[in-house]
Amino acid sequence: MTLLDAALPGADIAARPASAALSGTAEAITTRAGLEAIAAEWAALEHRAPGATWFQSLAWARAVFDFEQQRANPAFAPVIATWRERGQLKAVLPLERTDGRFRKALMPLGGAFPQYADLLADPGIDAGKALMAMLKAAATARPADLAALLKVRAGCRLLDGIPRSAIRTGARMGAPYVDCAVHPDFDSYFKLLKQKTRKNMRNARNRLEREAPLTHSVAASPDAIRGVIGRTVAGRAGRLRDQGLTSRAFTDPAFADFCAGLAGRDGIDILAMSLDHGDQAVAEQWGFVHRGRYYAFVASRDFEQSDESPGKLHLKEIIETCFARSIHTADLLVPVMPYKLTWASGVTEVADFAVPLTLKGRLGIALWDQRLRPLAKYLVMAMPKSLRGALMKLAGRG
């Protein structure tokens, strides 16, 4: 009996299908053919589910499957958990299993690449009962020690269903956002910013424009989009190395190739933007538009111009573009940063959760996620930035 068996309601649940006592059926899909078999239902659920996010979309799942097949990744172990009631698809939880040295974990599909974990769910289901059965079905198809549910937003359906056995891991995080829908136009929104903030940005823009024109552009072709993607990913990776920092996505050397491959794909709407000072980009950003929400995925800026806040100036252009395209929310994603807070309507709390699936998983969470990993991070962050940067460059050469 697994830890999830013990948590599910009903006597002798291990002797029956994962969801027999729940008036529903949990199943696990592990192949691209299986994904395509439910594609029409998935798309319909995505259309009607409140708060459906990009990283649980059918288009995202297809992109991940295709990329992993293209690079012939033998470690790719997808498992898409589904929940049906009366034969109708009511929930989808796209996952994959990653095999570490000491444990196996179910993670959001895409591994380190997605920015939110969530449950794509019909509004009428019991998220708690469905999620428990779905995790059991996933762990049966892809045996694992834990489910690492990373970047779970306050108020989302996945958080509604998180079991009591889940353990919160990592530091508190936040995702700033701009609620465009509550304002009639950009000018009305812009006037709500502090007068001093608007003045400082106007002065910074004027100083830059004394040297060369400052222009904003939106990439219109797949090639132009790939150009923005390539420059931002390279710029961000370089900045992380210089600071002696890293992130889950940028530790994967294939991240740049994955991002470049998204441009021009059917079903993927990418908004890629550049702020140019003369003939040189001083700030660029790109992200996804899904169901009227913009997800600011990767950004980079020229730090030689940091005194003039190019990121803050560019964000003004980005938000104005969102208004012009009737985008209701600009989601600036984790982490909270000062230039984002200048513009944000609010900040959504974000947290990581680990759900133990076996006793080994529970012990590993207690030892690594709650104790050793935070200590290791603290020790690394306590190093001088120059030393962290040197270590990162050395690791990169290795």
Short mmCIF file of C-alpha atoms in Angstrom, two decimals, residues 178 180 185-187 189-190 193 198 201-202 204-206 208-209 212-219 271-277 281-286 289 294 296 300 308-327 330 332 339-340 342-344:
data_model
loop_
_atom_site.label_atom_id
_atom_site.label_comp_id
_atom_site.label_asym_id
_atom_site.label_seq_id
_atom_site.Cartn_x
_atom_site.Cartn_y
_atom_site.Cartn_z
CA VAL A 178 -1.17 43.78 -14.29
CA CYS A 180 -5.66 45.36 -17.73
CA ASP A 185 -7.39 52.02 -21.74
CA PHE A 186 -3.66 52.28 -21.10
CA ASP A 187 -3.70 56.02 -20.44
CA TYR A 189 -4.04 52.89 -16.09
CA PHE A 190 -0.82 54.88 -16.53
CA LEU A 193 1.08 55.34 -11.20
CA ARG A 198 6.06 58.76 -14.21
CA MET A 201 10.63 57.37 -16.41
CA ARG A 202 10.02 60.38 -18.62
CA ALA A 204 15.17 58.53 -18.21
CA ARG A 205 13.63 58.27 -21.65
CA ASN A 206 14.62 61.84 -22.49
CA LEU A 208 18.44 58.14 -23.71
CA GLU A 209 16.79 59.91 -26.63
CA ALA A 212 19.65 58.07 -30.17
CA PRO A 213 15.95 57.39 -30.85
CA LEU A 214 14.17 54.97 -28.52
CA THR A 215 11.75 52.74 -30.43
CA HIS A 216 9.59 49.76 -29.57
CA SER A 217 8.76 46.92 -31.96
CA VAL A 218 6.80 43.67 -31.93
CA ALA A 219 8.28 40.76 -33.89
CA LEU A 271 4.43 37.97 -28.26
CA ALA A 272 8.09 39.00 -28.72
CA MET A 273 9.06 42.64 -28.20
CA SER A 274 12.17 44.81 -28.35
CA LEU A 275 13.07 48.26 -27.05
CA ASP A 276 15.82 49.64 -29.31
CA HIS A 277 18.15 52.52 -28.56
CA ALA A 281 18.28 46.51 -28.27
CA VAL A 282 18.45 47.69 -24.65
CA ALA A 283 15.60 45.48 -23.43
CA GLU A 284 13.71 42.55 -24.92
CA GLN A 285 11.01 40.21 -23.70
CA TRP A 286 8.85 37.42 -25.06
CA VAL A 289 -0.64 34.70 -25.07
CA TYR A 294 0.14 37.21 -21.45
CA ALA A 296 6.16 37.03 -19.68
CA SER A 300 16.84 40.47 -20.85
CA GLU A 308 18.20 54.51 -17.07
CA SER A 309 16.03 51.50 -16.08
CA PRO A 310 15.58 50.01 -19.56
CA GLY A 311 13.57 47.10 -18.13
CA LYS A 312 11.13 49.48 -16.50
CA LEU A 313 10.84 51.57 -19.68
CA HIS A 314 10.30 48.48 -21.78
CA LEU A 315 7.62 47.17 -19.44
CA LYS A 316 5.63 50.32 -20.14
CA GLU A 317 5.69 49.48 -23.84
CA ILE A 318 4.82 45.84 -23.14
CA ILE A 319 1.79 46.71 -21.04
CA GLU A 320 0.65 49.28 -23.59
CA THR A 321 0.90 46.54 -26.24
CA CYS A 322 -1.22 44.25 -24.05
CA PHE A 323 -3.90 46.93 -23.82
CA ALA A 324 -3.81 47.45 -27.58
CA ARG A 325 -4.32 43.71 -28.14
CA SER A 326 -7.19 43.42 -25.62
CA ILE A 327 -5.14 41.17 -23.33
CA ALA A 330 -0.14 40.66 -18.11
CA LEU A 332 4.94 38.93 -15.09
CA TYR A 339 10.91 46.96 -11.98
CA LYS A 340 7.88 44.64 -12.10
CA THR A 342 6.49 49.58 -10.47
CA TRP A 343 3.75 48.44 -12.83
CA ALA A 344 1.98 45.62 -11.00
#
